[in-house]
C-alpha cells in the first residue's frame, strides 16, 4: 500500500470497527443458530467478507481489504468466544479477498472481479462448513442446504458491499481516496 494517507487509514479503521461490531454480534447469535438452524448460519457467514469488499469497492486500492478485515478481526477478538483467532481469520479473509485484484495487478475494479473474489470466498467458506458443522450429522437435504448456503453467502454479501460502496461513494465518502482518481488528477495537473 503506497501513498497511504491518514484519511484513508481512518476510513478503513471506521469500516473495520463497524465490521468488528458485526463480527461480534454474529459470533454470539451464530453460536445459537449453528446448533439449531445451521443453514441460516451459512447464509450469514458472508458477513465476514463485507468490510473488505466495502473498502476495496470504495477506495480501489491494493491492501485495503486486508487492512480492513484484519482491523475487524482485531476489534472483535476480545469479545469473541474464539478470541485472537478472530484476528487471524480476518487476516486470512483479507488475503483471500486481495488475491484476484493482486493477480489483476490492482488495475481492474469491475463488479465481475468482485464476484470472482466472492465465489472464491464461497468455495473456501463451503469447505470450512464441513469442519465447523461436521456435515456427517445431516441427511442429504441438510447437507445440500448447508453446502449451498455457505457457498452463496460470500457472493451475496459481496453484492451488498458493492451496493453500500456505491451509496457511500455517491455521498462523497471516497472522494479523493481512490487510487485511480488520484492518478487521473495527477495526469490532469501534469498536462
mmCIF file of C-alpha atoms in Angstrom:
data_model
loop_
_atom_site.group_PDB
_atom_site.id
_atom_site.type_symbol
_atom_site.label_atom_id
_atom_site.label_comp_id
_atom_site.label_asym_id
_atom_site.label_seq_id
_atom_site.Cartn_x
_atom_site.Cartn_y
_atom_site.Cartn_z
ATOM 1 C CA UNK A 1 0.000 0.000 0.000
ATOM 2 C CA UNK A 2 1.806 3.025 -1.286
ATOM 3 C CA UNK A 3 0.747 6.620 -0.695
ATOM 4 C CA UNK A 4 -1.443 5.795 2.238
ATOM 5 C CA UNK A 5 -2.936 8.858 3.834
ATOM 6 C CA UNK A 6 -4.227 9.357 7.349
ATOM 7 C CA UNK A 7 -7.669 9.925 5.883
ATOM 8 C CA UNK A 8 -7.574 6.550 4.125
ATOM 9 C CA UNK A 9 -6.391 4.831 7.320
ATOM 10 C CA UNK A 10 -9.209 6.465 9.298
ATOM 11 C CA UNK A 11 -11.786 5.437 6.681
ATOM 12 C CA UNK A 12 -10.517 1.824 6.726
ATOM 13 C CA UNK A 13 -10.493 1.885 10.534
ATOM 14 C CA UNK A 14 -14.101 3.116 10.629
ATOM 15 C CA UNK A 15 -15.181 0.296 8.324
ATOM 16 C CA UNK A 16 -13.060 -2.136 10.353
ATOM 17 C CA UNK A 17 -14.613 -1.116 13.673
ATOM 18 C CA UNK A 18 -18.126 -1.431 12.247
ATOM 19 C CA UNK A 19 -17.149 -4.836 10.864
ATOM 20 C CA UNK A 20 -15.767 -5.861 14.260
ATOM 21 C CA UNK A 21 -19.049 -4.978 15.932
ATOM 22 C CA UNK A 22 -20.930 -7.028 13.329
ATOM 23 C CA UNK A 23 -18.475 -9.929 13.725
ATOM 24 C CA UNK A 24 -19.015 -9.953 17.482
ATOM 25 C CA UNK A 25 -22.797 -9.894 17.185
ATOM 26 C CA UNK A 26 -22.637 -12.637 14.568
ATOM 27 C CA UNK A 27 -20.399 -14.808 16.747
ATOM 28 C CA UNK A 28 -22.825 -14.753 19.659
ATOM 29 C CA UNK A 29 -26.022 -15.080 17.612
ATOM 30 C CA UNK A 30 -24.317 -17.568 15.306
ATOM 31 C CA UNK A 31 -23.436 -19.738 18.280
ATOM 32 C CA UNK A 32 -27.148 -20.234 18.830
ATOM 33 C CA UNK A 33 -28.115 -20.752 15.197
ATOM 34 C CA UNK A 34 -25.263 -23.102 14.278
ATOM 35 C CA UNK A 35 -26.751 -25.750 16.550
ATOM 36 C CA UNK A 36 -30.406 -25.111 15.752
ATOM 37 C CA UNK A 37 -30.649 -23.827 12.170
ATOM 38 C CA UNK A 38 -27.236 -24.469 10.552
ATOM 39 C CA UNK A 39 -28.248 -23.373 7.037
ATOM 40 C CA UNK A 40 -29.305 -19.986 8.454
ATOM 41 C CA UNK A 41 -25.840 -19.708 9.966
ATOM 42 C CA UNK A 42 -24.444 -20.455 6.496
ATOM 43 C CA UNK A 43 -26.428 -17.646 4.897
ATOM 44 C CA UNK A 44 -24.962 -15.144 7.359
ATOM 45 C CA UNK A 45 -21.312 -16.268 7.087
ATOM 46 C CA UNK A 46 -20.732 -13.835 4.225
ATOM 47 C CA UNK A 47 -20.916 -11.022 6.757
ATOM 48 C CA UNK A 48 -17.215 -11.595 7.441
ATOM 49 C CA UNK A 49 -16.404 -10.600 3.851
ATOM 50 C CA UNK A 50 -18.381 -7.343 3.887
ATOM 51 C CA UNK A 51 -15.761 -4.935 5.356
ATOM 52 C CA UNK A 52 -13.075 -5.961 2.852
ATOM 53 C CA UNK A 53 -15.407 -5.708 -0.143
ATOM 54 C CA UNK A 54 -16.657 -2.339 1.036
ATOM 55 C CA UNK A 55 -13.127 -0.953 1.411
ATOM 56 C CA UNK A 56 -11.990 -2.307 -1.970
ATOM 57 C CA UNK A 57 -15.070 -1.028 -3.801
ATOM 58 C CA UNK A 58 -14.830 2.396 -2.174
ATOM 59 C CA UNK A 59 -11.112 3.054 -2.455
ATOM 60 C CA UNK A 60 -9.870 0.932 -5.406
ATOM 61 C CA UNK A 61 -6.550 0.385 -3.668
ATOM 62 C CA UNK A 62 -4.463 -2.655 -3.010
ATOM 63 C CA UNK A 63 -4.239 -3.792 0.588
ATOM 64 C CA UNK A 64 -7.392 -2.115 1.898
ATOM 65 C CA UNK A 65 -9.338 -5.388 2.140
ATOM 66 C CA UNK A 66 -6.531 -6.942 4.166
ATOM 67 C CA UNK A 67 -6.235 -3.871 6.405
ATOM 68 C CA UNK A 68 -9.977 -3.544 6.973
ATOM 69 C CA UNK A 69 -10.657 -7.250 7.528
ATOM 70 C CA UNK A 70 -7.693 -7.510 9.912
ATOM 71 C CA UNK A 71 -8.930 -4.485 11.871
ATOM 72 C CA UNK A 72 -12.418 -6.020 12.026
ATOM 73 C CA UNK A 73 -10.975 -9.231 13.442
ATOM 74 C CA UNK A 74 -8.796 -7.314 15.894
ATOM 75 C CA UNK A 75 -11.731 -5.247 17.169
ATOM 76 C CA UNK A 76 -13.842 -8.396 17.577
ATOM 77 C CA UNK A 77 -11.123 -10.533 19.225
ATOM 78 C CA UNK A 78 -11.670 -9.542 22.881
ATOM 79 C CA UNK A 79 -15.416 -10.132 22.603
ATOM 80 C CA UNK A 80 -15.476 -13.383 20.636
ATOM 81 C CA UNK A 81 -15.537 -16.892 22.052
ATOM 82 C CA UNK A 82 -12.590 -17.743 19.768
ATOM 83 C CA UNK A 83 -10.512 -14.787 20.993
ATOM 84 C CA UNK A 84 -7.413 -13.888 18.962
ATOM 85 C CA UNK A 85 -8.383 -16.417 16.278
ATOM 86 C CA UNK A 86 -10.902 -13.789 15.090
ATOM 87 C CA UNK A 87 -7.983 -11.558 14.125
ATOM 88 C CA UNK A 88 -6.221 -14.392 12.307
ATOM 89 C CA UNK A 89 -9.417 -15.277 10.459
ATOM 90 C CA UNK A 90 -9.781 -11.597 9.484
ATOM 91 C CA UNK A 91 -6.243 -11.620 8.076
ATOM 92 C CA UNK A 92 -6.939 -14.766 6.036
ATOM 93 C CA UNK A 93 -10.210 -13.332 4.726
ATOM 94 C CA UNK A 94 -8.463 -10.101 3.719
ATOM 95 C CA UNK A 95 -5.690 -12.011 1.947
ATOM 96 C CA UNK A 96 -8.184 -14.129 0.001
ATOM 97 C CA UNK A 97 -10.117 -11.003 -0.988
ATOM 98 C CA UNK A 98 -6.940 -9.310 -2.201
ATOM 99 C CA UNK A 99 -5.833 -12.260 -4.344
ATOM 100 C CA UNK A 100 -7.941 -11.707 -7.528
ATOM 101 C CA UNK A 101 -7.108 -7.997 -7.506
ATOM 102 C CA UNK A 102 -3.423 -8.721 -6.942
ATOM 103 C CA UNK A 103 -3.449 -11.077 -9.923
ATOM 104 C CA UNK A 104 -5.005 -8.229 -11.955
ATOM 105 C CA UNK A 105 -2.209 -6.007 -10.551
ATOM 106 C CA UNK A 106 -4.805 -3.760 -8.905
ATOM 107 C CA UNK A 107 -5.797 -2.317 -12.276
ATOM 108 C CA UNK A 108 -9.259 -3.865 -12.614
ATOM 109 C CA UNK A 109 -12.069 -2.861 -10.265
ATOM 110 C CA UNK A 110 -15.052 -4.171 -12.212
ATOM 111 C CA UNK A 111 -18.000 -5.860 -10.467
ATOM 112 C CA UNK A 112 -17.208 -9.181 -12.155
ATOM 113 C CA UNK A 113 -13.818 -9.326 -10.399
ATOM 114 C CA UNK A 114 -15.508 -8.694 -7.065
ATOM 115 C CA UNK A 115 -17.820 -11.608 -7.889
ATOM 116 C CA UNK A 116 -14.828 -13.824 -8.711
ATOM 117 C CA UNK A 117 -13.471 -12.929 -5.286
ATOM 118 C CA UNK A 118 -16.864 -13.649 -3.711
ATOM 119 C CA UNK A 119 -17.080 -17.042 -5.409
ATOM 120 C CA UNK A 120 -13.564 -17.988 -4.269
ATOM 121 C CA UNK A 121 -14.529 -16.962 -0.740
ATOM 122 C CA UNK A 122 -17.725 -19.001 -1.114
ATOM 123 C CA UNK A 123 -15.755 -22.106 -2.017
ATOM 124 C CA UNK A 124 -13.464 -21.655 0.962
ATOM 125 C CA UNK A 125 -16.403 -20.993 3.287
ATOM 126 C CA UNK A 126 -18.223 -24.031 1.950
ATOM 127 C CA UNK A 127 -15.172 -26.155 2.704
ATOM 128 C CA UNK A 128 -14.960 -24.680 6.193
ATOM 129 C CA UNK A 129 -18.621 -25.549 6.767
ATOM 130 C CA UNK A 130 -17.750 -29.199 6.928
ATOM 131 C CA UNK A 131 -15.121 -28.539 9.576
ATOM 132 C CA UNK A 132 -17.401 -26.234 11.558
ATOM 133 C CA UNK A 133 -20.589 -28.253 11.395
ATOM 134 C CA UNK A 134 -19.426 -31.806 10.833
ATOM 135 C CA UNK A 135 -21.632 -32.411 7.797
ATOM 136 C CA UNK A 136 -21.812 -36.131 8.521
ATOM 137 C CA UNK A 137 -24.598 -35.337 11.025
ATOM 138 C CA UNK A 138 -27.023 -34.232 8.289
ATOM 139 C CA UNK A 139 -29.187 -36.133 5.862
ATOM 140 C CA UNK A 140 -28.796 -35.480 2.130
ATOM 141 C CA UNK A 141 -31.144 -32.457 2.094
ATOM 142 C CA UNK A 142 -29.458 -30.963 5.152
ATOM 143 C CA UNK A 143 -26.013 -31.397 3.625
ATOM 144 C CA UNK A 144 -27.142 -29.759 0.373
ATOM 145 C CA UNK A 145 -28.690 -26.827 2.274
ATOM 146 C CA UNK A 146 -25.531 -26.294 4.315
ATOM 147 C CA UNK A 147 -23.243 -26.520 1.287
ATOM 148 C CA UNK A 148 -25.367 -24.181 -0.830
ATOM 149 C CA UNK A 149 -25.902 -21.577 1.886
ATOM 150 C CA UNK A 150 -22.239 -21.436 2.870
ATOM 151 C CA UNK A 151 -21.292 -21.161 -0.814
ATOM 152 C CA UNK A 152 -23.753 -18.401 -1.779
ATOM 153 C CA UNK A 153 -23.308 -16.265 1.328
ATOM 154 C CA UNK A 154 -19.998 -14.542 0.380
ATOM 155 C CA UNK A 155 -21.234 -13.620 -3.136
ATOM 156 C CA UNK A 156 -24.470 -12.257 -1.641
ATOM 157 C CA UNK A 157 -22.544 -10.107 0.837
ATOM 158 C CA UNK A 158 -20.189 -9.075 -1.981
ATOM 159 C CA UNK A 159 -23.172 -7.683 -3.894
ATOM 160 C CA UNK A 160 -24.364 -5.987 -0.702
ATOM 161 C CA UNK A 161 -20.889 -4.492 -0.208
ATOM 162 C CA UNK A 162 -20.835 -3.190 -3.791
ATOM 163 C CA UNK A 163 -24.246 -1.623 -3.269
ATOM 164 C CA UNK A 164 -23.174 0.006 0.011
ATOM 165 C CA UNK A 165 -19.961 1.266 -1.597
ATOM 166 C CA UNK A 166 -21.920 2.831 -4.439
ATOM 167 C CA UNK A 167 -24.229 4.576 -1.958
ATOM 168 C CA UNK A 168 -21.312 5.801 0.170
ATOM 169 C CA UNK A 169 -19.417 6.924 -2.913
ATOM 170 C CA UNK A 170 -22.476 8.861 -4.039
ATOM 171 C CA UNK A 171 -22.419 10.598 -0.658
ATOM 172 C CA UNK A 172 -18.781 11.588 -1.271
ATOM 173 C CA UNK A 173 -17.152 9.330 1.326
ATOM 174 C CA UNK A 174 -14.413 8.120 -1.039
ATOM 175 C CA UNK A 175 -13.781 11.456 -2.744
ATOM 176 C CA UNK A 176 -10.051 11.898 -3.202
ATOM 177 C CA UNK A 177 -9.163 8.491 -1.724
ATOM 178 C CA UNK A 178 -9.384 6.293 -4.798
ATOM 179 C CA UNK A 179 -6.073 5.385 -6.367
ATOM 180 C CA UNK A 180 -7.484 5.710 -9.900
ATOM 181 C CA UNK A 181 -8.918 9.162 -9.072
ATOM 182 C CA UNK A 182 -5.567 10.359 -7.760
ATOM 183 C CA UNK A 183 -3.794 9.083 -10.874
ATOM 184 C CA UNK A 184 -6.292 10.886 -13.126
ATOM 185 C CA UNK A 185 -5.883 14.106 -11.105
ATOM 186 C CA UNK A 186 -2.083 13.876 -11.305
ATOM 187 C CA UNK A 187 -2.278 13.353 -15.077
ATOM 188 C CA UNK A 188 -4.533 16.391 -15.480
ATOM 189 C CA UNK A 189 -2.250 18.549 -13.379
ATOM 190 C CA UNK A 190 0.785 17.382 -15.345
ATOM 191 C CA UNK A 191 -0.745 18.380 -18.710
#
